[in-house]
CSV table of C-alpha atoms and ligand atoms in Angstrom, one decimal:
chain,number,residue,atom,x,y,z
A,27,MET,CA,24.6,4.3,-1.0
A,28,ASN,CA,22.5,4.0,2.2
A,29,ILE,CA,19.0,5.2,1.8
A,30,LEU,CA,16.8,6.0,4.8
A,31,VAL,CA,13.2,5.3,4.0
A,32,ILE,CA,10.6,7.1,6.0
A,33,ASN,CA,6.9,6.3,6.2
A,34,CYS,CA,5.1,8.8,8.5
A,35,GLY,CA,1.6,8.4,9.9
A,36,SER,CA,-0.2,10.9,12.1
A,37,SER,CA,1.2,9.3,15.3
A,38,SER,CA,3.7,6.8,13.9
A,39,LEU,CA,6.9,6.7,11.9
A,40,LYS,CA,8.2,3.6,10.2
A,41,PHE,CA,11.8,3.6,9.0
A,42,GLN,CA,14.3,1.4,7.2
A,43,VAL,CA,17.9,1.9,6.1
A,44,ILE,CA,18.5,0.1,2.8
A,45,SER,CA,21.7,-0.3,0.8
A,46,SER,CA,21.2,0.6,-2.8
A,47,ASP,CA,24.1,-1.7,-3.7
A,48,ASP,CA,22.2,-4.9,-3.0
A,49,GLY,CA,18.8,-3.9,-1.6
A,50,SER,CA,19.7,-5.3,1.8
A,51,VAL,CA,18.1,-3.9,4.9
A,52,LEU,CA,20.7,-2.6,7.5
A,53,ALA,CA,18.2,-1.5,10.1
A,54,LYS,CA,14.5,-0.9,10.6
A,55,GLY,CA,12.1,0.1,13.2
A,56,LEU,CA,9.0,2.1,14.3
A,57,CYS,CA,8.2,5.1,16.5
A,58,GLU,CA,4.7,4.8,17.9
A,59,ARG,CA,2.3,7.0,19.9
A,60,ILE,CA,4.0,10.2,18.8
A,61,GLY,CA,2.5,13.2,20.5
A,62,ILE,CA,0.7,10.9,23.1
A,63,ASP,CA,3.5,9.3,25.1
A,64,GLY,CA,5.9,7.4,22.8
A,65,ALA,CA,8.0,4.3,22.1
A,66,ILE,CA,10.7,3.4,19.6
A,67,THR,CA,11.4,-0.1,18.4
A,68,TYR,CA,14.7,-0.5,16.7
A,69,GLU,CA,16.4,-3.5,15.0
A,70,ASN,CA,19.9,-3.8,13.7
A,71,VAL,CA,19.1,-6.2,10.9
A,72,ARG,CA,22.7,-6.3,9.5
A,73,ASP,CA,24.3,-7.7,12.6
A,74,HIS,CA,21.3,-9.7,13.7
A,75,LEU,CA,21.0,-7.9,17.0
A,76,GLY,CA,17.3,-8.4,17.4
A,77,LYS,CA,14.6,-5.9,18.2
A,78,GLU,CA,14.8,-3.5,21.1
A,79,LYS,CA,11.8,-1.4,22.3
A,80,THR,CA,12.4,1.7,24.3
A,81,VAL,CA,9.5,3.6,25.9
A,82,THR,CA,10.3,7.3,25.8
A,83,GLN,CA,8.5,10.6,25.4
A,84,ILE,CA,8.1,11.5,21.7
A,85,GLU,CA,6.4,14.8,21.6
A,86,ASP,CA,6.5,15.3,17.8
A,87,HIS,CA,7.9,13.9,14.6
A,88,LYS,CA,11.1,15.9,14.8
A,89,LYS,CA,11.9,14.2,18.1
A,90,ALA,CA,11.0,10.9,16.5
A,91,ILE,CA,13.4,11.5,13.6
A,92,SER,CA,16.2,12.5,16.1
A,93,LEU,CA,15.6,9.3,18.1
A,94,VAL,CA,15.9,7.3,14.8
A,95,LEU,CA,19.1,9.0,13.8
A,96,ASP,CA,20.5,8.5,17.4
A,97,ALA,CA,19.7,4.8,17.1
A,98,LEU,CA,21.3,4.5,13.7
A,99,THR,CA,24.5,6.1,14.8
A,100,ASP,CA,24.6,4.5,18.3
A,101,VAL,CA,28.1,3.0,19.0
A,102,LYS,CA,26.7,-0.3,20.1
A,103,GLY,CA,23.6,-1.0,18.0
A,104,GLY,CA,24.0,1.5,15.1
A,105,VAL,CA,24.7,0.7,11.5
A,106,ILE,CA,26.4,3.9,10.5
A,107,ARG,CA,29.1,6.0,12.1
A,108,ASN,CA,27.6,9.4,11.3
A,109,LEU,CA,24.8,10.9,9.3
A,110,ASN,CA,27.0,11.5,6.2
A,111,GLU,CA,26.7,7.8,5.6
A,112,ILE,CA,23.1,8.4,4.7
A,113,GLY,CA,23.1,9.3,1.0
A,114,ALA,CA,19.4,10.2,0.7
A,115,VAL,CA,16.0,10.0,2.3
A,116,GLY,CA,13.0,8.5,0.6
A,117,HIS,CA,9.6,9.7,1.9
A,118,ARG,CA,6.4,7.8,1.3
A,119,ILE,CA,3.7,10.3,0.5
A,120,VAL,CA,0.1,9.2,0.3
A,121,HIS,CA,-1.5,11.6,-2.0
A,122,GLY,CA,0.1,13.3,-5.0
A,123,GLY,CA,-3.1,14.5,-6.6
A,124,GLU,CA,-2.9,15.0,-10.3
A,125,LYS,CA,0.3,16.9,-9.9
A,126,PHE,CA,2.7,14.0,-9.4
A,127,THR,CA,2.9,11.2,-11.9
A,128,LYS,CA,6.2,9.9,-10.6
A,129,SER,CA,8.7,10.3,-7.7
A,130,VAL,CA,10.5,13.6,-7.4
A,131,VAL,CA,13.4,15.2,-5.6
A,132,ILE,CA,12.0,17.4,-2.9
A,133,ASP,CA,12.4,21.2,-3.1
A,134,ASP,CA,10.3,24.1,-2.0
A,135,SER,CA,7.9,23.9,-4.9
A,136,VAL,CA,7.3,20.1,-4.2
A,137,LEU,CA,6.6,20.9,-0.6
A,138,LYS,CA,4.1,23.5,-1.6
A,139,ALA,CA,2.4,21.1,-4.1
A,140,ILE,CA,2.1,18.4,-1.4
A,141,ARG,CA,0.6,20.9,0.9
A,142,GLU,CA,-1.9,21.9,-1.8
A,143,VAL,CA,-3.3,18.4,-2.3
A,144,SER,CA,-3.5,17.8,1.5
A,145,ASP,CA,-7.3,18.3,1.4
A,146,LEU,CA,-7.5,15.1,-0.5
A,147,ALA,CA,-5.7,13.1,2.2
A,148,PRO,CA,-6.2,15.2,5.4
A,149,LEU,CA,-5.0,12.4,7.7
A,150,HIS,CA,-2.0,11.4,5.8
A,151,ASN,CA,-0.4,14.2,3.8
A,152,PRO,CA,0.1,16.6,6.7
A,153,ALA,CA,1.9,13.8,8.6
A,154,ASN,CA,4.0,13.0,5.6
A,155,LEU,CA,4.9,16.7,5.3
A,156,THR,CA,5.9,16.8,9.0
A,157,GLY,CA,8.2,13.9,8.4
A,158,ILE,CA,10.0,15.7,5.5
A,159,LEU,CA,10.4,18.9,7.5
A,160,ALA,CA,11.7,17.1,10.5
A,161,CYS,CA,14.3,15.3,8.4
A,162,GLN,CA,15.3,18.5,6.6
A,163,ALA,CA,15.9,20.2,9.9
A,164,LEU,CA,18.2,17.5,11.1
A,165,MET,CA,19.9,16.6,7.8
A,166,PRO,CA,19.8,19.9,5.8
A,167,ASN,CA,22.3,18.8,3.2
A,168,THR,CA,20.9,15.3,2.4
A,169,PRO,CA,18.8,15.0,-0.7
A,170,MET,CA,15.2,13.9,-0.1
A,171,VAL,CA,12.7,12.2,-2.5
A,172,ALA,CA,8.9,12.0,-2.4
A,173,VAL,CA,7.4,8.7,-3.6
A,174,PHE,CA,3.7,8.9,-4.0
A,175,ASP,CA,1.1,6.2,-3.5
A,176,THR,CA,-1.0,7.7,-6.2
A,177,ALA,CA,1.6,8.3,-8.9
A,178,PHE,CA,1.6,4.9,-10.7
A,179,HIS,CA,-2.2,5.2,-11.3
A,180,GLN,CA,-2.0,8.6,-13.0
A,181,THR,CA,-1.9,6.8,-16.4
A,182,MET,CA,-5.6,5.8,-15.9
A,183,PRO,CA,-7.7,7.2,-18.8
A,184,PRO,CA,-10.5,9.6,-17.9
A,185,LYS,CA,-13.2,6.9,-18.6
A,186,ALA,CA,-11.6,5.0,-15.7
A,187,PHE,CA,-10.9,7.9,-13.3
A,188,MET,CA,-13.9,10.1,-13.7
A,189,TYR,CA,-17.0,9.7,-11.5
A,190,ALA,CA,-20.3,10.1,-13.2
A,191,LEU,CA,-21.0,13.4,-11.4
A,192,PRO,CA,-21.6,16.9,-12.6
A,193,LYS,CA,-18.4,17.9,-14.2
A,194,LYS,CA,-17.9,21.0,-11.9
A,195,TYR,CA,-17.0,18.7,-9.0
A,196,TYR,CA,-14.0,17.5,-10.9
A,197,GLU,CA,-13.1,21.0,-12.2
A,198,GLN,CA,-13.5,22.8,-8.9
A,199,TYR,CA,-12.4,20.2,-6.4
A,200,LYS,CA,-10.5,17.6,-8.4
A,201,ILE,CA,-13.0,14.9,-7.3
A,202,ARG,CA,-12.0,11.8,-9.3
A,203,ARG,CA,-10.5,8.4,-8.7
A,204,TYR,CA,-6.8,8.4,-7.8
A,205,GLY,CA,-6.0,4.9,-6.5
A,206,PHE,CA,-3.4,4.0,-3.8
A,207,HIS,CA,-0.8,1.4,-3.1
A,208,GLY,CA,0.8,2.5,-6.4
A,209,THR,CA,4.3,1.8,-5.2
A,210,SER,CA,3.3,-1.8,-4.6
A,211,HIS,CA,1.3,-2.3,-7.8
A,212,LYS,CA,4.3,-0.9,-9.8
A,213,TYR,CA,6.9,-3.0,-8.0
A,214,VAL,CA,4.9,-6.2,-8.3
A,215,SER,CA,3.9,-5.8,-11.9
A,216,GLU,CA,7.5,-5.0,-12.9
A,217,LYS,CA,8.9,-7.9,-10.8
A,218,VAL,CA,6.4,-10.3,-12.3
A,219,ALA,CA,7.4,-9.3,-15.8
A,220,GLU,CA,11.0,-9.9,-14.9
A,221,TYR,CA,10.2,-13.3,-13.4
A,222,TYR,CA,8.6,-14.4,-16.7
A,223,GLY,CA,11.6,-13.0,-18.7
A,224,LYS,CA,9.3,-10.3,-20.3
A,225,LYS,CA,9.2,-6.5,-20.5
A,226,PRO,CA,6.3,-4.9,-18.7
A,227,GLU,CA,5.2,-3.7,-22.1
A,228,GLU,CA,4.5,-7.3,-23.2
A,229,LEU,CA,2.1,-8.3,-20.4
A,230,LYS,CA,-1.5,-7.7,-19.2
A,231,THR,CA,-1.2,-8.1,-15.4
A,232,ILE,CA,-3.8,-8.0,-12.6
A,233,VAL,CA,-2.1,-7.2,-9.3
A,234,CYS,CA,-4.2,-8.1,-6.2
A,235,HIS,CA,-2.7,-6.2,-3.2
A,236,LEU,CA,-4.5,-7.9,-0.4
A,237,GLY,CA,-3.5,-6.6,3.1
A,238,ASN,CA,-5.5,-4.9,5.7
A,239,GLY,CA,-6.1,-2.2,3.1
A,240,ALA,CA,-6.5,-3.9,-0.2
A,241,SER,CA,-6.7,-2.9,-3.9
A,242,VAL,CA,-6.6,-4.5,-7.3
A,243,SER,CA,-5.0,-2.9,-10.4
A,244,ALA,CA,-5.1,-3.6,-14.1
A,245,VAL,CA,-1.7,-3.1,-15.6
A,246,LYS,CA,-1.7,-3.2,-19.4
A,247,TYR,CA,1.6,-3.2,-21.1
A,248,GLY,CA,3.4,-1.6,-18.1
A,249,LYS,CA,0.8,1.1,-17.5
A,250,CYS,CA,-2.0,1.1,-14.9
A,251,ILE,CA,-5.3,1.5,-16.7
A,252,ASP,CA,-7.6,1.0,-13.7
A,253,THR,CA,-7.5,0.4,-10.0
A,254,SER,CA,-10.1,-0.3,-7.4
A,255,MET,CA,-9.5,2.5,-4.9
A,256,GLY,CA,-10.9,6.0,-5.6
A,257,LEU,CA,-10.7,9.5,-4.3
A,258,THR,CA,-9.7,7.9,-1.0
A,259,PRO,CA,-8.7,4.4,0.0
A,260,LEU,CA,-12.3,3.5,0.9
A,261,GLU,CA,-13.5,2.5,-2.5
A,262,GLY,CA,-13.2,-1.0,-4.1
A,263,LEU,CA,-12.6,-4.2,-2.3
A,264,VAL,CA,-14.0,-5.3,1.1
A,265,MET,CA,-11.0,-4.7,3.4
A,266,GLY,CA,-10.0,-5.3,7.0
A,267,THR,CA,-12.2,-2.5,8.4
A,268,ARG,CA,-13.3,-0.6,5.2
A,269,SER,CA,-16.5,-1.4,3.4
A,270,GLY,CA,-15.3,-0.8,-0.1
A,271,ASP,CA,-17.9,-0.2,-2.8
A,272,LEU,CA,-21.5,0.5,-1.7
A,273,ASP,CA,-24.5,2.6,-2.7
A,274,PRO,CA,-23.6,6.2,-1.6
A,275,ALA,CA,-27.2,6.6,-0.5
A,276,VAL,CA,-26.3,4.4,2.5
A,277,VAL,CA,-24.5,7.3,4.0
A,278,SER,CA,-27.4,9.7,4.2
A,279,TYR,CA,-29.8,6.9,5.2
A,280,ILE,CA,-27.7,5.9,8.3
A,281,ALA,CA,-27.0,9.6,9.0
A,282,ASP,CA,-30.8,10.2,9.2
A,283,LYS,CA,-31.6,7.1,11.2
A,284,GLU,CA,-28.8,7.6,13.8
A,285,ASN,CA,-28.6,11.4,13.8
A,286,LYS,CA,-25.0,11.3,12.7
A,287,SER,CA,-23.0,13.6,10.3
A,288,ALA,CA,-21.9,12.3,7.0
A,289,TYR,CA,-18.3,12.5,8.3
A,290,GLU,CA,-19.2,10.2,11.2
A,291,VAL,CA,-20.8,7.7,8.9
A,292,VAL,CA,-17.8,7.7,6.6
A,293,GLN,CA,-15.6,7.1,9.7
A,294,MET,CA,-17.7,4.0,10.4
A,295,LEU,CA,-17.3,2.9,6.8
A,296,ASN,CA,-13.5,3.2,7.2
A,297,LYS,CA,-13.0,1.8,10.7
A,298,GLU,CA,-15.8,-0.5,11.6
A,299,SER,CA,-16.8,-2.1,8.4
A,300,GLY,CA,-15.2,-4.6,5.9
A,301,VAL,CA,-14.6,-8.1,7.3
A,302,LEU,CA,-14.6,-6.7,10.8
A,303,GLY,CA,-18.2,-5.4,10.3
A,304,LEU,CA,-19.4,-8.5,8.4
A,305,SER,CA,-18.0,-10.8,11.1
A,306,ASN,CA,-20.1,-8.9,13.7
A,307,GLY,CA,-17.0,-7.2,15.2
A,308,LEU,CA,-15.1,-10.5,15.6
A,309,SER,CA,-11.8,-9.4,13.9
A,310,SER,CA,-10.2,-7.7,10.9
A,311,ASP,CA,-7.4,-10.2,11.0
A,312,PHE,CA,-7.7,-13.1,8.5
A,313,ARG,CA,-6.1,-15.6,10.9
A,314,ASP,CA,-8.8,-15.0,13.5
A,315,LEU,CA,-11.5,-15.2,10.8
A,316,TRP,CA,-10.3,-18.5,9.4
A,317,LYS,CA,-10.1,-20.0,12.9
A,318,ALA,CA,-13.6,-18.9,13.6
A,319,ARG,CA,-14.9,-20.1,10.2
A,320,ASN,CA,-13.2,-23.5,10.8
A,321,GLU,CA,-15.1,-23.7,14.1
A,322,GLY,CA,-18.4,-23.1,12.3
A,323,ASN,CA,-18.8,-19.4,13.0
A,324,LYS,CA,-21.4,-18.2,10.3
A,325,ASP,CA,-20.4,-14.5,10.5
A,326,ALA,CA,-16.7,-15.2,9.9
A,327,THR,CA,-17.7,-17.5,7.0
A,328,LEU,CA,-19.8,-14.8,5.4
A,329,ALA,CA,-17.1,-12.2,5.9
A,330,LEU,CA,-14.5,-14.2,4.1
A,331,ASP,CA,-16.9,-15.3,1.3
A,332,ALA,CA,-18.0,-11.7,0.7
A,333,TRP,CA,-14.3,-10.5,0.7
A,334,ALA,CA,-13.2,-13.2,-1.9
A,335,TYR,CA,-16.4,-12.6,-4.0
A,336,ARG,CA,-15.5,-8.9,-4.4
A,337,VAL,CA,-11.9,-9.7,-5.4
A,338,ALA,CA,-13.1,-12.2,-7.9
A,339,LYS,CA,-15.5,-9.6,-9.4
A,340,TYR,CA,-12.7,-7.1,-9.8
A,341,ILE,CA,-10.5,-9.6,-11.5
A,342,GLY,CA,-13.3,-10.4,-14.0
A,343,ALA,CA,-13.8,-6.7,-14.6
A,344,TYR,CA,-10.2,-6.0,-15.2
A,345,ALA,CA,-9.8,-9.0,-17.5
A,346,ALA,CA,-12.6,-7.4,-19.5
A,347,ALA,CA,-11.1,-4.0,-19.3
A,348,MET,CA,-7.8,-5.2,-20.8
A,349,ASN,CA,-9.5,-7.7,-23.2
A,350,GLY,CA,-7.5,-10.5,-21.5
A,351,VAL,CA,-5.0,-11.1,-18.9
A,352,ASP,CA,-1.7,-12.9,-18.9
A,353,VAL,CA,-0.8,-12.9,-15.2
A,354,ILE,CA,-2.6,-12.5,-11.9
A,355,ALA,CA,-0.4,-11.7,-9.0
A,356,PHE,CA,-1.2,-12.0,-5.3
A,357,THR,CA,0.7,-9.8,-2.8
A,358,ALA,CA,0.6,-8.1,0.7
A,359,GLY,CA,-0.2,-9.7,4.0
A,360,VAL,CA,-3.2,-11.9,3.0
A,361,GLY,CA,-2.2,-12.3,-0.7
A,362,GLU,CA,1.3,-13.6,0.3
A,363,ASN,CA,0.5,-15.7,3.3
A,364,ASP,CA,-3.0,-16.9,3.3
A,365,CYS,CA,-3.5,-19.9,0.9
A,366,ASP,CA,-7.1,-20.5,2.0
A,367,SER,CA,-8.2,-17.0,1.1
A,368,ARG,CA,-6.3,-17.2,-2.2
A,369,LYS,CA,-8.3,-20.5,-2.9
A,370,LEU,CA,-11.6,-18.8,-2.2
A,371,ILE,CA,-10.7,-16.3,-5.0
A,372,TYR,CA,-9.2,-18.6,-7.6
A,373,ASP,CA,-12.1,-21.1,-7.3
A,374,TYR,CA,-14.1,-18.4,-9.3
A,375,LEU,CA,-11.5,-18.1,-12.0
A,376,GLY,CA,-11.9,-21.4,-14.0
A,377,TYR,CA,-13.7,-19.6,-16.8
A,378,LEU,CA,-10.5,-17.8,-17.7
A,379,GLY,CA,-8.8,-21.2,-18.3
A,380,ILE,CA,-7.0,-20.9,-15.0
A,381,THR,CA,-6.0,-24.1,-13.2
A,382,ILE,CA,-4.1,-24.1,-9.9
A,383,ASP,CA,-2.0,-26.6,-8.2
A,384,ASP,CA,-3.7,-26.7,-4.8
A,385,ALA,CA,-0.8,-28.4,-3.1
A,386,VAL,CA,1.6,-25.8,-4.4
A,387,ASN,CA,-0.8,-23.0,-3.2
A,388,ALA,CA,-1.1,-24.6,0.2
A,389,ALA,CA,2.7,-24.7,0.6
A,390,THR,CA,3.2,-21.1,-0.5
A,391,ARG,CA,3.7,-18.5,2.2
A,392,GLY,CA,5.6,-15.3,1.9
A,393,LYS,CA,7.8,-16.3,-1.1
A,394,VAL,CA,7.8,-15.9,-4.9
A,395,GLN,CA,5.9,-18.9,-6.3
A,396,GLU,CA,3.9,-19.6,-9.3
A,397,ILE,CA,0.8,-21.5,-8.1
A,398,SER,CA,-1.0,-22.1,-11.5
A,399,THR,CA,-0.3,-25.4,-13.3
A,400,LYS,CA,1.9,-25.5,-16.5
A,401,ASP,CA,-1.1,-25.7,-18.8
A,402,SER,CA,-3.1,-22.9,-17.1
A,403,LYS,CA,-4.1,-20.3,-19.7
A,404,VAL,CA,-3.3,-17.5,-17.3
A,405,LYS,CA,-0.3,-17.5,-15.0
A,406,VAL,CA,-1.1,-17.0,-11.3
A,407,ILE,CA,1.7,-16.1,-9.0
A,408,VAL,CA,2.4,-15.2,-5.4
A,409,TYR,CA,4.9,-12.3,-5.4
A,410,PRO,CA,5.8,-10.6,-2.0
A,411,THR,CA,5.6,-6.8,-2.3
A,412,ASN,CA,8.4,-4.6,-0.8
A,413,GLU,CA,7.3,-1.0,-0.7
A,414,GLU,CA,10.3,0.1,1.3
A,415,LEU,CA,12.7,-1.4,-1.2
A,416,ALA,CA,10.8,0.1,-4.0
A,417,ILE,CA,11.0,3.6,-2.3
A,418,ALA,CA,14.7,3.1,-1.8
A,419,GLN,CA,15.2,2.2,-5.4
A,420,GLU,CA,13.2,5.1,-6.7
A,421,THR,CA,15.1,7.4,-4.4
A,422,TYR,CA,18.5,6.1,-5.5
A,423,ALA,CA,17.6,6.4,-9.1
A,424,LEU,CA,16.8,10.1,-8.7
A,425,VAL,CA,19.7,11.1,-6.5
A,426,LYS,CA,22.6,9.1,-7.8
A,427,ASP,CA,23.6,11.7,-10.3
A,428,LEU,CA,22.9,14.8,-8.2
A,429,LYS,CA,25.9,16.8,-7.3
B,526,ADP,P1,-1.4,-3.3,5.8
B,526,ADP,O1,0.0,-3.0,5.3
B,526,ADP,O2,-2.5,-2.8,4.9
B,526,ADP,O3,-1.6,-3.0,7.3
B,526,ADP,P2,-0.6,-6.1,5.5
B,526,ADP,O4,-0.2,-6.2,4.0
B,526,ADP,O5,0.6,-6.1,6.5
B,526,ADP,O6,-1.6,-4.9,5.8
B,526,ADP,O7,-1.5,-7.3,5.8
B,526,ADP,C1,-2.0,-7.5,7.1
B,526,ADP,C2,-3.0,-8.6,7.1
B,526,ADP,O8,-2.5,-9.8,6.6
B,526,ADP,C3,-3.4,-9.0,8.6
B,526,ADP,O9,-4.6,-8.3,8.9
B,526,ADP,C4,-3.7,-10.5,8.4
B,526,ADP,O10,-5.1,-10.6,8.3
B,526,ADP,C5,-3.0,-10.9,7.2
B,526,ADP,N1,-2.0,-11.9,7.4
B,526,ADP,C6,-0.7,-11.7,7.7
B,526,ADP,N2,-0.1,-12.9,7.8
B,526,ADP,C7,-1.0,-13.9,7.6
B,526,ADP,C8,-1.0,-15.3,7.6
B,526,ADP,N3,0.0,-16.0,7.9
B,526,ADP,N4,-2.2,-15.9,7.4
B,526,ADP,C9,-3.3,-15.3,7.2
B,526,ADP,N5,-3.4,-13.9,7.1
B,526,ADP,C10,-2.3,-13.3,7.4
């Protein structure tokens, strides 16, 4: 079955068509600047036709989806003859609140529930909903599945997910830690178990999803028991542009000093902070930061050191939370590709009995590779994530028996 995977942002839409038979990608692409002007980039991966970018007016998400479907069925570059060859659509949904603990087939009640938790992710969930409605309008008979970023973390116990606030804030507004990147944490923790010939129930795994956004999770015997992101993806690690953990009093202090609203300060924490802020605005991209660091730039050096230190602290915390750890996995843009940043982290981990083969680490980029030595007490592995494939697989699992 061909599965169309849709990841809708407020002004963008990423898509892939994946075959459930072998997980291969038939086509993929991106619609950008939706509602502003517009462009679609499309790639027929199956026939190696390369990327093609077309600048065209895209007034809304419905138009974007119709452009995607046109490209997929195009006589020249398409990968299907008609829309009946798409068996199902899998939608990435950022926030499932407490309602969704796993992926679900979309019906009216699911749409209503996604709408109800939109307050928790005001930038993302409305865009995700728009994507679903646009697909439903153009493919009314195709089953659709919602795959939530938060779902995998719903197994966290209250002692991990509750903030130490007056209880009414949880009861009235559902303010608690939710966690994100769940599709990736689930996929990587399951794949790593498979790699070691174990069931997820047999392992204590720490997954470090280190991309532009970044989070760590503690997966004990197949279940997430803690993760570094919170009510929103701002909590936890130092990220590309997000501060991660800080004293909440910073918000009112800056608001007072600069005559800003709390909202404006939080925007700054989301968009101008992290390694971008620490490097004095140099870059949020780790390649730029390493180049500057190697040329002696002190701000870039501090940014990378502070970033790695925070990851190392979370690994220590989660080893404690699980009373041990069997496997530490690195994934996402930085985790998969950046051996120097990985080294900054693992240099803290000797106390866990971890030894790393530096040469193997240095040669590992974007592929599955154990980087710890044979006698290391804890396995350390690089395992590329694949959120689109994970969404396609979850979607297929839910729709394959539908009639
Ligand atoms: P997100 O999905 O959160 O946008 P990604 O997982 O795609 O992020 O990671 C993007 C980040 O990965 C980039 O900002 C860049 O810093 C880093 N990255 C990607 N490739 C490399 C590389 N070869 N070396 C170092 N860093 C890299």
